[in-house]
Short mmCIF file of C-alpha atoms in Angstrom, two decimals:
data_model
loop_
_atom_site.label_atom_id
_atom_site.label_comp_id
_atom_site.label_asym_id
_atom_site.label_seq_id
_atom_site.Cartn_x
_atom_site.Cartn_y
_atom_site.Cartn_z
CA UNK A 1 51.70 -39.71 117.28
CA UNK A 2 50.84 -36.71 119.52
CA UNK A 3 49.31 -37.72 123.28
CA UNK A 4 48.97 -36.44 126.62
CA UNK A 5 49.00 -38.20 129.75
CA UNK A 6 47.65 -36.93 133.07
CA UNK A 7 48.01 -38.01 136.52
CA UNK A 8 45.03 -40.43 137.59
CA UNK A 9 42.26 -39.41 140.10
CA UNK A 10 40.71 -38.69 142.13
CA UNK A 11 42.68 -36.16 143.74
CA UNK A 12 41.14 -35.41 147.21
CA UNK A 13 42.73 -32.23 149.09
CA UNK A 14 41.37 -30.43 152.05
CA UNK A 15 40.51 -26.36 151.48
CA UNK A 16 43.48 -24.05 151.37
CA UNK A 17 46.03 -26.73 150.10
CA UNK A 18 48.71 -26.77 147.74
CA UNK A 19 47.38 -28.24 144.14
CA UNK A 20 49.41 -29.96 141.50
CA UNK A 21 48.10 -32.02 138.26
CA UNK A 22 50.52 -33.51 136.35
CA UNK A 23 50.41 -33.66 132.91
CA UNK A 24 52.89 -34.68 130.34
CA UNK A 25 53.31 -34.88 126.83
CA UNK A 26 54.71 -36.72 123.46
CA UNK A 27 54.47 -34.51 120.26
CA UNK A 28 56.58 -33.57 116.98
CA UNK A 29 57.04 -30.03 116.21
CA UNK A 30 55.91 -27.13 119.16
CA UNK A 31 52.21 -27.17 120.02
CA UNK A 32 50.26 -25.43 121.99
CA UNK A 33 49.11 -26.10 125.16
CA UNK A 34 45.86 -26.60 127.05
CA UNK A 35 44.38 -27.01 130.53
CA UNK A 36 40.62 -27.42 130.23
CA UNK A 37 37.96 -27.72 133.43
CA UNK A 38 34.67 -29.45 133.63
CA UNK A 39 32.58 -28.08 136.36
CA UNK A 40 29.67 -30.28 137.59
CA UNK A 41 26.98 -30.31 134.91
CA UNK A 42 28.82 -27.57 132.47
CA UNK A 43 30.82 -28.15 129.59
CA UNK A 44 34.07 -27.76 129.21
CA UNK A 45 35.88 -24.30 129.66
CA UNK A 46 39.09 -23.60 128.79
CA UNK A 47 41.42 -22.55 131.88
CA UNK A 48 44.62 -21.20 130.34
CA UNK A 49 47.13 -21.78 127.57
CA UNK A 50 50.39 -21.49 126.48
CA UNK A 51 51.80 -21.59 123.07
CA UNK A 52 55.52 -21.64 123.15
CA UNK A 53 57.68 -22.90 125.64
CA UNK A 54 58.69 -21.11 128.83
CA UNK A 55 55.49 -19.58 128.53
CA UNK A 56 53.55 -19.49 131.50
CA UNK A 57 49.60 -19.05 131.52
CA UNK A 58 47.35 -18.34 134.32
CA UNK A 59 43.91 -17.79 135.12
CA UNK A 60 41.68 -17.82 138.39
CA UNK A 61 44.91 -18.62 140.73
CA UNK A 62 45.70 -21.13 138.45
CA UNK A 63 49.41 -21.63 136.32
CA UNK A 64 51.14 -23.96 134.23
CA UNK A 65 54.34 -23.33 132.95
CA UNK A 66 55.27 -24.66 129.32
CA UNK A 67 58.84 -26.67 130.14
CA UNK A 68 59.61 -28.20 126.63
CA UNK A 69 63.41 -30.07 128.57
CA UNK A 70 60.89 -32.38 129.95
CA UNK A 71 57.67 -31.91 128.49
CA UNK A 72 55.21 -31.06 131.05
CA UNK A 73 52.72 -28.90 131.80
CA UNK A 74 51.58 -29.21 135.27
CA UNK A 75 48.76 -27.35 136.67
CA UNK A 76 48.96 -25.67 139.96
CA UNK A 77 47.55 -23.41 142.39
CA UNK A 78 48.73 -22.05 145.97
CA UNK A 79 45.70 -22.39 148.03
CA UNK A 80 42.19 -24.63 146.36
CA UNK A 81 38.31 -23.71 147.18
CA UNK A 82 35.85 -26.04 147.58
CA UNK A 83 34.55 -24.19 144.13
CA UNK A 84 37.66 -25.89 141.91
CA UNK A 85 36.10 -29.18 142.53
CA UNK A 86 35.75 -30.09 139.19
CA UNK A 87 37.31 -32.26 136.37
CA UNK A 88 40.58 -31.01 135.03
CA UNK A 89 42.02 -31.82 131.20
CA UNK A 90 45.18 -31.16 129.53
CA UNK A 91 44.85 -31.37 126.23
CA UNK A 92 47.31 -30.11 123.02
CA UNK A 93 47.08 -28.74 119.59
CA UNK A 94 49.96 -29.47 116.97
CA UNK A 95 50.94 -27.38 114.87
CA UNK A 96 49.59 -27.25 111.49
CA UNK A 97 47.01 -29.35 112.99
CA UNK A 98 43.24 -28.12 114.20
CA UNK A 99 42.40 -31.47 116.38
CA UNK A 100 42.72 -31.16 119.96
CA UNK A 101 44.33 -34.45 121.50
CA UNK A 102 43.05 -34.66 125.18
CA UNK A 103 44.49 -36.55 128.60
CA UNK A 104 41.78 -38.74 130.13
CA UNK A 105 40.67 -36.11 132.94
CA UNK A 106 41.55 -35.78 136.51
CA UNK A 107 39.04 -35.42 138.95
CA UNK A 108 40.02 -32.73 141.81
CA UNK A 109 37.63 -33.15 145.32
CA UNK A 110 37.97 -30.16 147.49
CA UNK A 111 36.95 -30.72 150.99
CA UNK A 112 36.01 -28.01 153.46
CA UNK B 1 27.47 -14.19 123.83
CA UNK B 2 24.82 -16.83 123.65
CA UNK B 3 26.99 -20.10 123.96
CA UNK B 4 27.28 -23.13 122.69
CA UNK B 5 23.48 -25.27 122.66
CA UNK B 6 23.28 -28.96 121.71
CA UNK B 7 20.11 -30.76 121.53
CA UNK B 8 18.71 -33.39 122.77
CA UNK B 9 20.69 -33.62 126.21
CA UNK B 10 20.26 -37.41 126.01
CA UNK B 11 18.63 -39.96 123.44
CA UNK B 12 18.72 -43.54 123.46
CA UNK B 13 18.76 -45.64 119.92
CA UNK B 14 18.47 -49.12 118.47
CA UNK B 15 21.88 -50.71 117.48
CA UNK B 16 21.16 -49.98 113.47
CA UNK B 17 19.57 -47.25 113.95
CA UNK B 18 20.99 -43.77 112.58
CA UNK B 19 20.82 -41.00 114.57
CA UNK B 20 21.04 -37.07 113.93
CA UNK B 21 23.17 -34.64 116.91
CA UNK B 22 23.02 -30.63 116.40
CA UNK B 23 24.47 -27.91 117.93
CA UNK B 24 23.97 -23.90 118.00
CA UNK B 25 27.69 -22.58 117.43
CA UNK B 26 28.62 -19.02 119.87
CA UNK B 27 27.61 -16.30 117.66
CA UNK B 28 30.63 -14.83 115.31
CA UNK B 29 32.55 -18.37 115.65
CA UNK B 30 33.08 -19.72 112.38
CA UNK B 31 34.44 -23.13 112.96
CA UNK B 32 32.92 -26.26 114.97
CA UNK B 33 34.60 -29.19 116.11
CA UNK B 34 32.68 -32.48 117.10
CA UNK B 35 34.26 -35.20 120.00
CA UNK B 36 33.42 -38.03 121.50
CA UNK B 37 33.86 -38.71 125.22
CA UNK B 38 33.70 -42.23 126.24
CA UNK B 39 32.88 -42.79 130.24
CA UNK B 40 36.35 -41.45 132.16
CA UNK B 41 38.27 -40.64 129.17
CA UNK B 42 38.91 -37.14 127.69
CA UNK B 43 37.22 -36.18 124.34
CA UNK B 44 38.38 -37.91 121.13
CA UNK B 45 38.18 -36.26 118.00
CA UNK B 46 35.41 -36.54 115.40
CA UNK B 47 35.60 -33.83 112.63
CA UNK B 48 36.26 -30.46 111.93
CA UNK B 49 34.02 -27.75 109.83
CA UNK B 50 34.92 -24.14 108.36
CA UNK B 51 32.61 -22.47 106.05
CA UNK B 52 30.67 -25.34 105.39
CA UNK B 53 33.51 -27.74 104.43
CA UNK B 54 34.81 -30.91 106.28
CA UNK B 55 38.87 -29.78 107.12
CA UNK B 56 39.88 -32.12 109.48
CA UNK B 57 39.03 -35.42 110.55
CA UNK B 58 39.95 -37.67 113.51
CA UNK B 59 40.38 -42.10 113.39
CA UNK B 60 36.45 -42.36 112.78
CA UNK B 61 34.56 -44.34 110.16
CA UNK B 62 32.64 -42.51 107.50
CA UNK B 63 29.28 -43.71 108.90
CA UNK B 64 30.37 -40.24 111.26
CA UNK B 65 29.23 -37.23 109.19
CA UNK B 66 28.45 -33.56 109.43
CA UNK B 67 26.98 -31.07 107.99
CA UNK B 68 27.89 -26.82 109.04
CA UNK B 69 24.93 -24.76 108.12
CA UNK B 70 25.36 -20.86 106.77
CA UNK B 71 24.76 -19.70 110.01
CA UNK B 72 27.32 -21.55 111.91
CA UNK B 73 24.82 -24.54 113.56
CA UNK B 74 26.06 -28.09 112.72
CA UNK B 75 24.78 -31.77 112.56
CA UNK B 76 26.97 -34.79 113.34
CA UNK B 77 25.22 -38.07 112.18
CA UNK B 78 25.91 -41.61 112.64
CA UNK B 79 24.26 -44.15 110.43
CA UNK B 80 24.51 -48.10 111.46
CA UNK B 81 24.59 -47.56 115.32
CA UNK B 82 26.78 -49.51 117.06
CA UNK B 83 26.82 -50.39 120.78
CA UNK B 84 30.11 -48.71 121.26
CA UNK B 85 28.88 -45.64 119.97
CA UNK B 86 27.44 -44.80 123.34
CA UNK B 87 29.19 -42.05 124.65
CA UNK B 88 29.13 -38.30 125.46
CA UNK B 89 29.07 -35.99 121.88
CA UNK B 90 30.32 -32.81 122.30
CA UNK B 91 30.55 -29.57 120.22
CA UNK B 92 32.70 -27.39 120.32
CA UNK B 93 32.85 -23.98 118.39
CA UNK B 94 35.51 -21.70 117.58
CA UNK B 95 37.61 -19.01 115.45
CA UNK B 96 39.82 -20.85 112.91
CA UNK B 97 42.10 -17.95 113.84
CA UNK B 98 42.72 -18.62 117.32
CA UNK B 99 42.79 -22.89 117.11
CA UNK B 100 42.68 -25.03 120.38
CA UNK B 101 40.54 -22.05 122.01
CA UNK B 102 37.41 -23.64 122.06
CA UNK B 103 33.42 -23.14 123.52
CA UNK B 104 32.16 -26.43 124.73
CA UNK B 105 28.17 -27.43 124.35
CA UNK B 106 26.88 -29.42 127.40
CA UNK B 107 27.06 -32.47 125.41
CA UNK B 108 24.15 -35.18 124.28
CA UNK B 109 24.50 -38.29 125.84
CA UNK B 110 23.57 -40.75 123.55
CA UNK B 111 23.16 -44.51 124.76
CA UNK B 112 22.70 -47.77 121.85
CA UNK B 113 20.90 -50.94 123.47
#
């Protein structure tokens, strides 16, 4: 069946830093891809997407590049804020197929 | 835009007990999508509703049900609580026609002693 697996937290990275998430996955067919973020005491938003590989989305400094040879979708941004500290999930949607299927979370700490 | 409202925020139950969820969908979205989020895990799927009609379900027992409502609101309810049903419920509404793109509810935190 479809899954997603994320890299485990927390990740802890001073202001300014380089950020990656890692976040593979194991699916039939070509879904779509998710990164979702959970600031502290929202709900979930959705980041960016991508829907096809070698598609690359982006939002907010944020990208993740769709690499179907190896299955990944790894978030990253050039330089964190204090303000990304937050919860991060990859998550994807197969096709012909509504349900989301979700990684268990990362949690990024930004210090100043 | 006025989001996505679920109510209560937090409720605590009886093992046996059935309990009753809702949640205001984001006005014009005509799909809602209910998860459950167990304590450092990501979201797990519940059920699916479009135009009033159950079209997708996730690996839950049929004490989980839901109702959609003509104006988009929903219900999730769980009859026979069971101690492992405590967990974070979330909604989650949407436009069938763009799938995986979806507005998250705060949540209701529901405990079972």
């Amino acid at each position: 069946g479809n899954s997603v697996t994320q890299m485990e937290g927390p990740v802890t990275l001073s202001e300014e830093a380089f950020l990656t998430i890692n976040c593979t996955y194991t699916a039939t067919g070509y879904p779509s891809l998710f990164w979702y973020v959970q600031y502290p005491g929202e709900g979930l938003q959705l980041l960016l997407k991508a829907t096809k590989a070698d598609d690359k989305g982006s939002n907010k400094g944020f990208e993740a590049t769709y690499r179907k040879e190896t299955t990944s979708f790894h978030l990253e941004k050039g330089s964190v804020q204090v303000s990304d500290s937050a919860v991060y999930f990859c998550a994807l949607r197969g096709g012909g197929n509504y349900q989301l299927i979700w990684g268990a979370g990362t949690k990024l700490i930004i210090k100043p | 835009e006025t989001g996505v409202t679920q109510s209560p925020t937090h409720l605590i139950k009886t093992r046996g007990q059935q309990v009753t969820l809702r949640c205001s969908s984001q006005s014009g979205h005509n799909t809602v999508s209910w998860y459950q989020q167990a304590l450092g895990q990501g979201p797990q799927f519940i059920f699916q509703y479009y135009r009033e009609e159950e079209n997708g379900r996730g690996n839950f027992p049929p004490r989980f049900s839901g109702l959609q409502f003509p104006n988009y609101s929903s219900e999730l309810n769980v009859n026979a609580l069971e101690l492992d049903d405590s967990a974070l419920y979330l909604c989650a509404s949407s436009l069938v026609e763009v799938p995986g793109e979806a507005f998250f509810g705060q949540g209701t935190r529901l405990t079972v002693v």
